[in-house]
Amino acid sequence: MTSEPTPFVIGIDGPSGSGKSSVSRAVASRLGAGYLDTGAMYRALTWWCRHTEVDLGDAAAITRAALELPLTIGDDPEAPTVLVDGTDVAEAIRTSEISSLVSTIATVPDVRVEMQRRQRALIEDIADRHGACVAEGRDVTTVIAPDAPVRILLTASEEARLRRRSLEVHGASDQAAIEATRDQVVRRDRDDSTVSQFTEAAEGVSVVDTSDLDFEGSVAAVMAIVDAARTR
Ligand SMILES: Nc1ncnc2c1ncn2[C@@H]1O[C@H](COP(=O)(O)OP(=O)(O)OP(=O)(O)O)[C@@H](O)[C@H]1O
Ligand SMILES: Nc1ccn([C@H]2C[C@H](O)[C@@H](COP(=O)(O)O)O2)c(=O)n1
C-alpha cells in the first residue's frame, strides 16, 4: 500500500520590507506550491472596516467585523487575488492609508484569534490541494504553523528595508523618500511586534538575512533551506 505524501508547509515571517511577499511568491512558483499572504488578510479587514465605517477605536466592533469578513483569498503565487464581498481589493489594500491603519486592527487580540483560525484552515486546504503551501506573515512560524517542516525568519537591516519600501512606494530612496516611508516600516513594526515575535527567530526557525542579497540571492537562500528539508 502506498501512503499519500504529507502536505508540505513553508512558513516565512519577518519585518516590513524584508522581502517576505516577493520571495515567498517566487519560492511558491518554483515549487508549484500554493501561496498565502496572511498580511493581506489583515489589510482586507482594515479595508472592510473603513468601507463599512467601523469605528477603529472600538475593539468589539472590529472583532465583529473580523468574524463577519466576507473574504475570498486566492492562492496562485503568480496572481494572488483578494476579494471582499465580491470586490477586488488587491490594489486598494496596498495604499498608504491602509498601511498606516492596519496595525490598529492587527493588534486587537480577538481579531488575531479569528484571523489565525482562518489562516490555519486556509494553509491546510492550500497544502492539501497543491501538495505544498508557502505562507508568510508575522506569526506563521510561531503561532499559526509552529510545526511546519520549514520555518524561516527573513530579515534585513532597517536601512535596507526602508530603502526597498521607499523605492517601491515613492520610486526614490533619497532622504525625503525614506522619511516619508518611515511610519509604514519602523512605527508599524514597533506596533506589530507588541503582539507577534518576528524580530528574533524562535527555536528551530532558520534566519535568512537579505540585507546584502539581491532578490535572486534571497530566493536562492530560501530555496536552499527548502531543498535541504525536502531531502531530509
Ligand atoms: N534582496 C531582496 N530580497 C527581497 N526583496 C527585495 C530584495 N531587494 C529588493 N527587494 C524588494 O523589496 C520590496 C519589498 O519586498 P516585499 O513587499 O516582498 O516585503 P515584505 O516583507 O512582504 O513587506 P511588508 O511586510 O511590508 O508587506 C519589493 O519591491 C522587493 O522586490
Ligand atoms: N501573520 C500576520 C501578518 C500580518 N500581520 C499584520 C502586521 C502588518 O502590519 C499587517 C500587514 O502585513 P503586510 O502586508 O505588511 O505583511 O498585518 C500580522 O499581525 N500577522
PDB file of C-alpha atoms and ligand atoms in Angstrom:
ATOM      1  CA  MET A   1       0.000   0.000   0.000  1.00  0.00           C
ATOM      2  CA  THR A   2       1.335   3.468  -0.876  1.00  0.00           C
ATOM      3  CA  SER A   3       0.664   6.333   1.538  1.00  0.00           C
ATOM      4  CA  GLU A   4      -0.295   9.856   0.443  1.00  0.00           C
ATOM      5  CA  PRO A   5       2.636  12.319   0.640  1.00  0.00           C
ATOM      6  CA  THR A   6       2.283  14.657   3.647  1.00  0.00           C
ATOM      7  CA  PRO A   7       1.364  18.201   2.563  1.00  0.00           C
ATOM      8  CA  PHE A   8       4.410  20.397   2.937  1.00  0.00           C
ATOM      9  CA  VAL A   9       4.120  23.765   4.708  1.00  0.00           C
ATOM     10  CA  ILE A  10       6.750  26.505   4.496  1.00  0.00           C
ATOM     11  CA  GLY A  11       6.281  29.363   6.948  1.00  0.00           C
ATOM     12  CA  ILE A  12       8.104  32.658   6.389  1.00  0.00           C
ATOM     13  CA  ASP A  13       7.938  35.571   8.834  1.00  0.00           C
ATOM     14  CA  GLY A  14       9.772  38.849   9.022  1.00  0.00           C
ATOM     15  CA  PRO A  15       9.516  42.605   9.440  1.00  0.00           C
ATOM     16  CA  SER A  16       8.145  45.040   6.886  1.00  0.00           C
ATOM     17  CA  GLY A  17      10.227  45.286   3.709  1.00  0.00           C
ATOM     18  CA  SER A  18      12.327  42.207   4.432  1.00  0.00           C
ATOM     19  CA  GLY A  19      11.048  40.677   1.189  1.00  0.00           C
ATOM     20  CA  LYS A  20       8.592  38.112   2.581  1.00  0.00           C
ATOM     21  CA  SER A  21       5.870  38.552  -0.014  1.00  0.00           C
ATOM     22  CA  SER A  22       8.031  38.739  -3.125  1.00  0.00           C
ATOM     23  CA  VAL A  23      10.391  35.952  -2.039  1.00  0.00           C
ATOM     24  CA  SER A  24       7.525  33.699  -0.839  1.00  0.00           C
ATOM     25  CA  ARG A  25       5.708  34.103  -4.147  1.00  0.00           C
ATOM     26  CA  ALA A  26       8.841  33.253  -6.132  1.00  0.00           C
ATOM     27  CA  VAL A  27       9.536  30.213  -3.955  1.00  0.00           C
ATOM     28  CA  ALA A  28       5.929  29.002  -4.234  1.00  0.00           C
ATOM     29  CA  SER A  29       6.044  29.412  -8.026  1.00  0.00           C
ATOM     30  CA  ARG A  30       9.261  27.413  -8.294  1.00  0.00           C
ATOM     31  CA  LEU A  31       7.838  24.634  -6.132  1.00  0.00           C
ATOM     32  CA  GLY A  32       4.426  24.585  -7.816  1.00  0.00           C
ATOM     33  CA  ALA A  33       3.021  25.293  -4.344  1.00  0.00           C
ATOM     34  CA  GLY A  34       0.061  27.400  -3.240  1.00  0.00           C
ATOM     35  CA  TYR A  35       0.657  30.732  -1.513  1.00  0.00           C
ATOM     36  CA  LEU A  36      -0.942  32.537   1.432  1.00  0.00           C
ATOM     37  CA  ASP A  37      -0.240  36.173   2.309  1.00  0.00           C
ATOM     38  CA  THR A  38      -1.587  36.406   5.877  1.00  0.00           C
ATOM     39  CA  GLY A  39      -0.858  40.150   5.979  1.00  0.00           C
ATOM     40  CA  ALA A  40      -3.253  40.658   3.058  1.00  0.00           C
ATOM     41  CA  MET A  41      -5.990  39.271   5.304  1.00  0.00           C
ATOM     42  CA  TYR A  42      -5.385  41.942   7.964  1.00  0.00           C
ATOM     43  CA  ARG A  43      -5.221  44.553   5.214  1.00  0.00           C
ATOM     44  CA  ALA A  44      -8.521  43.282   3.755  1.00  0.00           C
ATOM     45  CA  LEU A  45     -10.135  43.538   7.184  1.00  0.00           C
ATOM     46  CA  THR A  46      -8.830  47.097   7.544  1.00  0.00           C
ATOM     47  CA  TRP A  47     -10.305  47.983   4.136  1.00  0.00           C
ATOM     48  CA  TRP A  48     -13.629  46.377   5.138  1.00  0.00           C
ATOM     49  CA  CYS A  49     -13.751  48.313   8.432  1.00  0.00           C
ATOM     50  CA  ARG A  50     -13.209  51.576   6.538  1.00  0.00           C
ATOM     51  CA  HIS A  51     -15.722  50.595   3.871  1.00  0.00           C
ATOM     52  CA  THR A  52     -18.403  49.744   6.438  1.00  0.00           C
ATOM     53  CA  GLU A  53     -17.477  52.728   8.646  1.00  0.00           C
ATOM     54  CA  VAL A  54     -16.466  50.718  11.697  1.00  0.00           C
ATOM     55  CA  ASP A  55     -15.056  52.903  14.475  1.00  0.00           C
ATOM     56  CA  LEU A  56     -11.350  51.937  14.622  1.00  0.00           C
ATOM     57  CA  GLY A  57     -11.320  52.880  18.302  1.00  0.00           C
ATOM     58  CA  ASP A  58     -13.942  50.231  19.086  1.00  0.00           C
ATOM     59  CA  ALA A  59     -12.218  46.834  19.505  1.00  0.00           C
ATOM     60  CA  ALA A  60     -15.535  44.965  19.891  1.00  0.00           C
ATOM     61  CA  ALA A  61     -16.836  46.424  16.619  1.00  0.00           C
ATOM     62  CA  ILE A  62     -13.586  45.499  14.823  1.00  0.00           C
ATOM     63  CA  THR A  63     -13.838  41.973  16.209  1.00  0.00           C
ATOM     64  CA  ARG A  64     -17.426  41.671  14.927  1.00  0.00           C
ATOM     65  CA  ALA A  65     -16.183  42.822  11.507  1.00  0.00           C
ATOM     66  CA  ALA A  66     -13.435  40.160  11.610  1.00  0.00           C
ATOM     67  CA  LEU A  67     -15.970  37.426  12.409  1.00  0.00           C
ATOM     68  CA  GLU A  68     -18.208  38.547   9.524  1.00  0.00           C
ATOM     69  CA  LEU A  69     -15.493  39.443   6.977  1.00  0.00           C
ATOM     70  CA  PRO A  70     -16.654  38.047   3.582  1.00  0.00           C
ATOM     71  CA  LEU A  71     -13.115  37.336   2.369  1.00  0.00           C
ATOM     72  CA  THR A  72     -12.007  35.175  -0.550  1.00  0.00           C
ATOM     73  CA  ILE A  73      -8.253  34.941  -0.959  1.00  0.00           C
ATOM     74  CA  GLY A  74      -6.565  33.304  -3.958  1.00  0.00           C
ATOM     75  CA  ASP A  75      -3.556  31.002  -3.604  1.00  0.00           C
ATOM     76  CA  ASP A  76      -1.872  31.466  -7.002  1.00  0.00           C
ATOM     77  CA  PRO A  77       1.590  32.938  -6.308  1.00  0.00           C
ATOM     78  CA  GLU A  78       1.688  34.415  -9.818  1.00  0.00           C
ATOM     79  CA  ALA A  79      -1.564  36.337  -9.274  1.00  0.00           C
ATOM     80  CA  PRO A  80      -2.742  36.382  -5.656  1.00  0.00           C
ATOM     81  CA  THR A  81      -6.307  37.697  -5.562  1.00  0.00           C
ATOM     82  CA  VAL A  82      -8.135  39.301  -2.636  1.00  0.00           C
ATOM     83  CA  LEU A  83     -11.908  39.733  -2.805  1.00  0.00           C
ATOM     84  CA  VAL A  84     -14.057  41.257  -0.071  1.00  0.00           C
ATOM     85  CA  ASP A  85     -17.783  40.777  -0.550  1.00  0.00           C
ATOM     86  CA  GLY A  86     -17.021  40.185  -4.237  1.00  0.00           C
ATOM     87  CA  THR A  87     -14.981  43.404  -4.663  1.00  0.00           C
ATOM     88  CA  ASP A  88     -11.404  43.058  -5.896  1.00  0.00           C
ATOM     89  CA  VAL A  89      -9.368  44.912  -3.238  1.00  0.00           C
ATOM     90  CA  ALA A  90      -5.885  43.643  -4.191  1.00  0.00           C
ATOM     91  CA  GLU A  91      -4.730  47.175  -5.043  1.00  0.00           C
ATOM     92  CA  ALA A  92      -6.863  49.084  -2.537  1.00  0.00           C
ATOM     93  CA  ILE A  93      -5.318  47.231   0.419  1.00  0.00           C
ATOM     94  CA  ARG A  94      -1.791  48.411  -0.556  1.00  0.00           C
ATOM     95  CA  THR A  95      -2.465  52.155  -0.201  1.00  0.00           C
ATOM     96  CA  SER A  96      -0.527  54.208   2.347  1.00  0.00           C
ATOM     97  CA  GLU A  97      -3.785  54.815   4.216  1.00  0.00           C
ATOM     98  CA  ILE A  98      -4.365  51.089   4.775  1.00  0.00           C
ATOM     99  CA  SER A  99      -0.671  50.539   5.589  1.00  0.00           C
ATOM    100  CA  SER A 100      -0.797  53.179   8.291  1.00  0.00           C
ATOM    101  CA  LEU A 101      -4.058  51.857   9.832  1.00  0.00           C
ATOM    102  CA  VAL A 102      -3.562  48.097   9.623  1.00  0.00           C
ATOM    103  CA  SER A 103      -1.640  47.704  12.898  1.00  0.00           C
ATOM    104  CA  THR A 104      -4.558  49.190  14.849  1.00  0.00           C
ATOM    105  CA  ILE A 105      -6.678  46.307  13.582  1.00  0.00           C
ATOM    106  CA  ALA A 106      -4.000  43.601  13.756  1.00  0.00           C
ATOM    107  CA  THR A 107      -3.235  44.304  17.423  1.00  0.00           C
ATOM    108  CA  VAL A 108      -6.779  43.614  18.667  1.00  0.00           C
ATOM    109  CA  PRO A 109      -6.393  40.231  20.454  1.00  0.00           C
ATOM    110  CA  ASP A 110      -9.791  38.763  19.444  1.00  0.00           C
ATOM    111  CA  VAL A 111      -9.207  39.801  15.839  1.00  0.00           C
ATOM    112  CA  ARG A 112      -5.977  37.806  15.879  1.00  0.00           C
ATOM    113  CA  VAL A 113      -7.764  34.726  17.229  1.00  0.00           C
ATOM    114  CA  GLU A 114     -10.244  34.827  14.336  1.00  0.00           C
ATOM    115  CA  MET A 115      -7.625  35.558  11.670  1.00  0.00           C
ATOM    116  CA  GLN A 116      -5.333  32.816  12.968  1.00  0.00           C
ATOM    117  CA  ARG A 117      -8.247  30.364  12.892  1.00  0.00           C
ATOM    118  CA  ARG A 118      -8.922  31.256   9.261  1.00  0.00           C
ATOM    119  CA  GLN A 119      -5.227  31.139   8.356  1.00  0.00           C
ATOM    120  CA  ARG A 120      -4.717  27.642   9.794  1.00  0.00           C
ATOM    121  CA  ALA A 121      -7.726  26.369   7.844  1.00  0.00           C
ATOM    122  CA  LEU A 122      -6.522  28.054   4.626  1.00  0.00           C
ATOM    123  CA  ILE A 123      -2.992  26.667   4.948  1.00  0.00           C
ATOM    124  CA  GLU A 124      -4.324  23.156   5.471  1.00  0.00           C
ATOM    125  CA  ASP A 125      -6.640  23.459   2.480  1.00  0.00           C
ATOM    126  CA  ILE A 126      -3.985  25.001   0.193  1.00  0.00           C
ATOM    127  CA  ALA A 127      -1.374  22.410   1.164  1.00  0.00           C
ATOM    128  CA  ASP A 128      -3.873  19.594   0.586  1.00  0.00           C
ATOM    129  CA  ARG A 129      -4.795  20.853  -2.869  1.00  0.00           C
ATOM    130  CA  HIS A 130      -1.284  21.806  -4.089  1.00  0.00           C
ATOM    131  CA  GLY A 131       0.853  19.373  -2.080  1.00  0.00           C
ATOM    132  CA  ALA A 132       2.614  22.372  -0.505  1.00  0.00           C
ATOM    133  CA  CYS A 133       1.825  25.848   0.817  1.00  0.00           C
ATOM    134  CA  VAL A 134       4.128  28.828   1.326  1.00  0.00           C
ATOM    135  CA  ALA A 135       2.546  31.052   3.992  1.00  0.00           C
ATOM    136  CA  GLU A 136       4.071  34.349   5.051  1.00  0.00           C
ATOM    137  CA  GLY A 137       3.428  36.946   7.716  1.00  0.00           C
ATOM    138  CA  ARG A 138       4.454  37.814  11.262  1.00  0.00           C
ATOM    139  CA  ASP A 139       3.383  34.786  13.321  1.00  0.00           C
ATOM    140  CA  VAL A 140       3.316  31.862  10.873  1.00  0.00           C
ATOM    141  CA  THR A 141       6.486  30.273  12.266  1.00  0.00           C
ATOM    142  CA  THR A 142       5.483  30.787  15.896  1.00  0.00           C
ATOM    143  CA  VAL A 143       1.680  30.610  16.227  1.00  0.00           C
ATOM    144  CA  ILE A 144      -0.088  29.595  13.020  1.00  0.00           C
ATOM    145  CA  ALA A 145       2.162  26.740  11.857  1.00  0.00           C
ATOM    146  CA  PRO A 146       4.787  26.144  14.570  1.00  0.00           C
ATOM    147  CA  ASP A 147       5.163  22.507  13.414  1.00  0.00           C
ATOM    148  CA  ALA A 148       5.782  23.321   9.741  1.00  0.00           C
ATOM    149  CA  PRO A 149       8.771  21.384   8.323  1.00  0.00           C
ATOM    150  CA  VAL A 150      10.322  24.635   7.053  1.00  0.00           C
ATOM    151  CA  ARG A 151      10.184  27.809   9.143  1.00  0.00           C
ATOM    152  CA  ILE A 152      12.193  30.845   8.127  1.00  0.00           C
ATOM    153  CA  LEU A 153      12.687  34.321   9.547  1.00  0.00           C
ATOM    154  CA  LEU A 154      13.510  36.624   6.630  1.00  0.00           C
ATOM    155  CA  THR A 155      15.252  39.709   7.947  1.00  0.00           C
ATOM    156  CA  ALA A 156      17.100  42.748   6.618  1.00  0.00           C
ATOM    157  CA  SER A 157      18.609  45.810   8.228  1.00  0.00           C
ATOM    158  CA  GLU A 158      16.285  48.748   8.879  1.00  0.00           C
ATOM    159  CA  GLU A 159      18.264  50.752   6.325  1.00  0.00           C
ATOM    160  CA  ALA A 160      17.777  48.126   3.588  1.00  0.00           C
ATOM    161  CA  ARG A 161      14.099  47.742   4.390  1.00  0.00           C
ATOM    162  CA  LEU A 162      13.456  51.498   4.327  1.00  0.00           C
ATOM    163  CA  ARG A 163      15.341  51.797   1.034  1.00  0.00           C
ATOM    164  CA  ARG A 164      13.355  48.983  -0.597  1.00  0.00           C
ATOM    165  CA  ARG A 165       9.977  50.251   0.580  1.00  0.00           C
ATOM    166  CA  SER A 166      10.672  53.864  -0.401  1.00  0.00           C
ATOM    167  CA  LEU A 167      11.799  52.726  -3.869  1.00  0.00           C
ATOM    168  CA  GLU A 168       8.610  50.712  -4.202  1.00  0.00           C
ATOM    169  CA  VAL A 169       6.223  53.409  -2.904  1.00  0.00           C
ATOM    170  CA  HIS A 170       7.924  56.647  -3.999  1.00  0.00           C
ATOM    171  CA  GLY A 171      10.216  55.430  -6.797  1.00  0.00           C
ATOM    172  CA  ALA A 172      13.180  57.003  -4.963  1.00  0.00           C
ATOM    173  CA  SER A 173      15.387  56.299  -1.967  1.00  0.00           C
ATOM    174  CA  ASP A 174      16.688  59.805  -1.156  1.00  0.00           C
ATOM    175  CA  GLN A 175      16.338  61.080   2.415  1.00  0.00           C
ATOM    176  CA  ALA A 176      12.915  62.682   1.805  1.00  0.00           C
ATOM    177  CA  ALA A 177      11.521  59.447   0.362  1.00  0.00           C
ATOM    178  CA  ILE A 178      12.985  57.440   3.244  1.00  0.00           C
ATOM    179  CA  GLU A 179      11.422  59.799   5.820  1.00  0.00           C
ATOM    180  CA  ALA A 180       8.051  59.540   4.061  1.00  0.00           C
ATOM    181  CA  THR A 181       8.275  55.744   4.375  1.00  0.00           C
ATOM    182  CA  ARG A 182       9.473  55.529   7.975  1.00  0.00           C
ATOM    183  CA  ASP A 183       5.998  55.338   9.550  1.00  0.00           C
ATOM    184  CA  GLN A 184       4.952  52.437   7.304  1.00  0.00           C
ATOM    185  CA  VAL A 185       8.067  50.461   8.179  1.00  0.00           C
ATOM    186  CA  VAL A 186       9.526  51.400  11.566  1.00  0.00           C
ATOM    187  CA  ARG A 187       6.446  52.535  13.503  1.00  0.00           C
ATOM    188  CA  ARG A 188       4.351  49.704  12.027  1.00  0.00           C
ATOM    189  CA  ASP A 189       6.940  47.082  13.023  1.00  0.00           C
ATOM    190  CA  ARG A 190       7.108  48.554  16.524  1.00  0.00           C
ATOM    191  CA  ASP A 191       3.302  48.331  16.908  1.00  0.00           C
ATOM    192  CA  ASP A 192       3.056  44.879  15.280  1.00  0.00           C
ATOM    193  CA  SER A 193       5.813  43.463  17.452  1.00  0.00           C
ATOM    194  CA  THR A 194       3.690  44.097  20.564  1.00  0.00           C
ATOM    195  CA  VAL A 195       1.576  41.088  19.529  1.00  0.00           C
ATOM    196  CA  SER A 196       3.935  38.895  17.422  1.00  0.00           C
ATOM    197  CA  GLN A 197       7.563  37.849  17.654  1.00  0.00           C
ATOM    198  CA  PHE A 198       9.212  38.478  14.279  1.00  0.00           C
ATOM    199  CA  THR A 199      12.387  40.340  15.189  1.00  0.00           C
ATOM    200  CA  GLU A 200      14.175  37.280  16.560  1.00  0.00           C
ATOM    201  CA  ALA A 201      13.937  33.693  15.411  1.00  0.00           C
ATOM    202  CA  ALA A 202      12.103  31.251  17.661  1.00  0.00           C
ATOM    203  CA  GLU A 203      13.770  27.905  18.363  1.00  0.00           C
ATOM    204  CA  GLY A 204      14.109  25.811  15.199  1.00  0.00           C
ATOM    205  CA  VAL A 205      13.500  28.759  12.861  1.00  0.00           C
ATOM    206  CA  SER A 206      16.207  29.428  10.233  1.00  0.00           C
ATOM    207  CA  VAL A 207      17.305  33.024   9.707  1.00  0.00           C
ATOM    208  CA  VAL A 208      17.902  34.455   6.217  1.00  0.00           C
ATOM    209  CA  ASP A 209      19.349  37.976   6.327  1.00  0.00           C
ATOM    210  CA  THR A 210      18.705  39.595   2.938  1.00  0.00           C
ATOM    211  CA  SER A 211      20.405  42.958   3.695  1.00  0.00           C
ATOM    212  CA  ASP A 212      23.305  42.261   1.346  1.00  0.00           C
ATOM    213  CA  LEU A 213      21.499  39.967  -1.091  1.00  0.00           C
ATOM    214  CA  ASP A 214      19.757  40.876  -4.302  1.00  0.00           C
ATOM    215  CA  PHE A 215      16.287  39.480  -4.930  1.00  0.00           C
ATOM    216  CA  GLU A 216      17.525  36.313  -6.693  1.00  0.00           C
ATOM    217  CA  GLY A 217      20.025  35.761  -3.892  1.00  0.00           C
ATOM    218  CA  SER A 218      17.208  35.939  -1.321  1.00  0.00           C
ATOM    219  CA  VAL A 219      15.129  33.420  -3.259  1.00  0.00           C
ATOM    220  CA  ALA A 220      18.133  31.091  -3.642  1.00  0.00           C
ATOM    221  CA  ALA A 221      18.873  31.252   0.095  1.00  0.00           C
ATOM    222  CA  VAL A 222      15.296  30.234   0.939  1.00  0.00           C
ATOM    223  CA  MET A 223      15.256  27.529  -1.741  1.00  0.00           C
ATOM    224  CA  ALA A 224      18.438  26.031  -0.275  1.00  0.00           C
ATOM    225  CA  ILE A 225      16.699  25.630   3.114  1.00  0.00           C
ATOM    226  CA  VAL A 226      13.592  24.172   1.473  1.00  0.00           C
ATOM    227  CA  ASP A 227      15.637  21.718  -0.627  1.00  0.00           C
ATOM    228  CA  ALA A 228      17.578  20.569   2.433  1.00  0.00           C
ATOM    229  CA  ALA A 229      14.315  19.927   4.317  1.00  0.00           C
ATOM    230  CA  ARG A 230      12.786  18.048   1.371  1.00  0.00           C
ATOM    231  CA  THR A 231      15.704  15.646   1.140  1.00  0.00           C
ATOM    232  CA  ARG A 232      15.806  15.049   4.900  1.00  0.00           C
TER     233      ARG A 232
HETATM  234  N1  LIG B   1      17.240  41.136  -1.626  1.00  0.00           N
HETATM  235  C1  LIG B   1      15.934  41.317  -1.676  1.00  0.00           C
HETATM  236  N2  LIG B   1      15.127  40.361  -1.201  1.00  0.00           N
HETATM  237  C2  LIG B   1      13.810  40.535  -1.236  1.00  0.00           C
HETATM  238  N3  LIG B   1      13.170  41.637  -1.717  1.00  0.00           N
HETATM  239  C3  LIG B   1      13.935  42.621  -2.205  1.00  0.00           C
HETATM  240  C4  LIG B   1      15.323  42.493  -2.195  1.00  0.00           C
HETATM  241  N4  LIG B   1      15.827  43.609  -2.718  1.00  0.00           N
HETATM  242  C5  LIG B   1      14.800  44.394  -3.029  1.00  0.00           C
HETATM  243  N5  LIG B   1      13.630  43.790  -2.730  1.00  0.00           N
HETATM  244  C6  LIG B   1      12.327  44.434  -2.939  1.00  0.00           C
HETATM  245  O1  LIG B   1      11.870  44.892  -1.662  1.00  0.00           O
HETATM  246  C7  LIG B   1      10.474  45.205  -1.785  1.00  0.00           C
HETATM  247  C8  LIG B   1       9.750  44.786  -0.522  1.00  0.00           C
HETATM  248  O2  LIG B   1       9.537  43.408  -0.583  1.00  0.00           O
HETATM  249  P1  LIG B   1       8.197  42.734  -0.042  1.00  0.00           P
HETATM  250  O3  LIG B   1       6.987  43.540  -0.350  1.00  0.00           O
HETATM  251  O4  LIG B   1       8.245  41.338  -0.518  1.00  0.00           O
HETATM  252  O5  LIG B   1       8.460  42.824   1.537  1.00  0.00           O
HETATM  253  P2  LIG B   1       7.568  42.328   2.731  1.00  0.00           P
HETATM  254  O6  LIG B   1       8.496  41.784   3.747  1.00  0.00           O
HETATM  255  O7  LIG B   1       6.490  41.449   2.252  1.00  0.00           O
HETATM  256  O8  LIG B   1       6.967  43.707   3.272  1.00  0.00           O
HETATM  257  P3  LIG B   1       5.586  44.019   4.011  1.00  0.00           P
HETATM  258  O9  LIG B   1       5.515  43.166   5.210  1.00  0.00           O
HETATM  259  O10 LIG B   1       5.698  45.466   4.361  1.00  0.00           O
HETATM  260  O11 LIG B   1       4.479  43.745   3.025  1.00  0.00           O
HETATM  261  C9  LIG B   1       9.990  44.541  -3.067  1.00  0.00           C
HETATM  262  O12 LIG B   1       9.838  45.548  -4.040  1.00  0.00           O
HETATM  263  C10 LIG B   1      11.154  43.611  -3.423  1.00  0.00           C
HETATM  264  O13 LIG B   1      11.257  43.365  -4.801  1.00  0.00           O
HETATM  265  N1  LIG B   2       0.634  36.964  10.311  1.00  0.00           N
HETATM  266  C1  LIG B   2       0.475  38.316  10.309  1.00  0.00           C
HETATM  267  C2  LIG B   2       0.559  39.022   9.112  1.00  0.00           C
HETATM  268  C3  LIG B   2       0.385  40.374   9.142  1.00  0.00           C
HETATM  269  N2  LIG B   2       0.111  40.988  10.301  1.00  0.00           N
HETATM  270  C4  LIG B   2      -0.174  42.421  10.326  1.00  0.00           C
HETATM  271  C5  LIG B   2       1.020  43.271  10.565  1.00  0.00           C
HETATM  272  C6  LIG B   2       1.151  44.131   9.354  1.00  0.00           C
HETATM  273  O1  LIG B   2       1.297  45.499   9.704  1.00  0.00           O
HETATM  274  C7  LIG B   2      -0.139  43.948   8.584  1.00  0.00           C
HETATM  275  C8  LIG B   2       0.043  43.872   7.090  1.00  0.00           C
HETATM  276  O2  LIG B   2       1.010  42.896   6.773  1.00  0.00           O
HETATM  277  P1  LIG B   2       1.963  43.035   5.483  1.00  0.00           P
HETATM  278  O3  LIG B   2       1.078  43.064   4.292  1.00  0.00           O
HETATM  279  O4  LIG B   2       2.709  44.313   5.618  1.00  0.00           O
HETATM  280  O5  LIG B   2       2.851  41.834   5.539  1.00  0.00           O
HETATM  281  O6  LIG B   2      -0.735  42.799   9.085  1.00  0.00           O
HETATM  282  C9  LIG B   2       0.053  40.276  11.463  1.00  0.00           C
HETATM  283  O7  LIG B   2      -0.172  40.871  12.545  1.00  0.00           O
HETATM  284  N3  LIG B   2       0.232  38.941  11.443  1.00  0.00           N
END
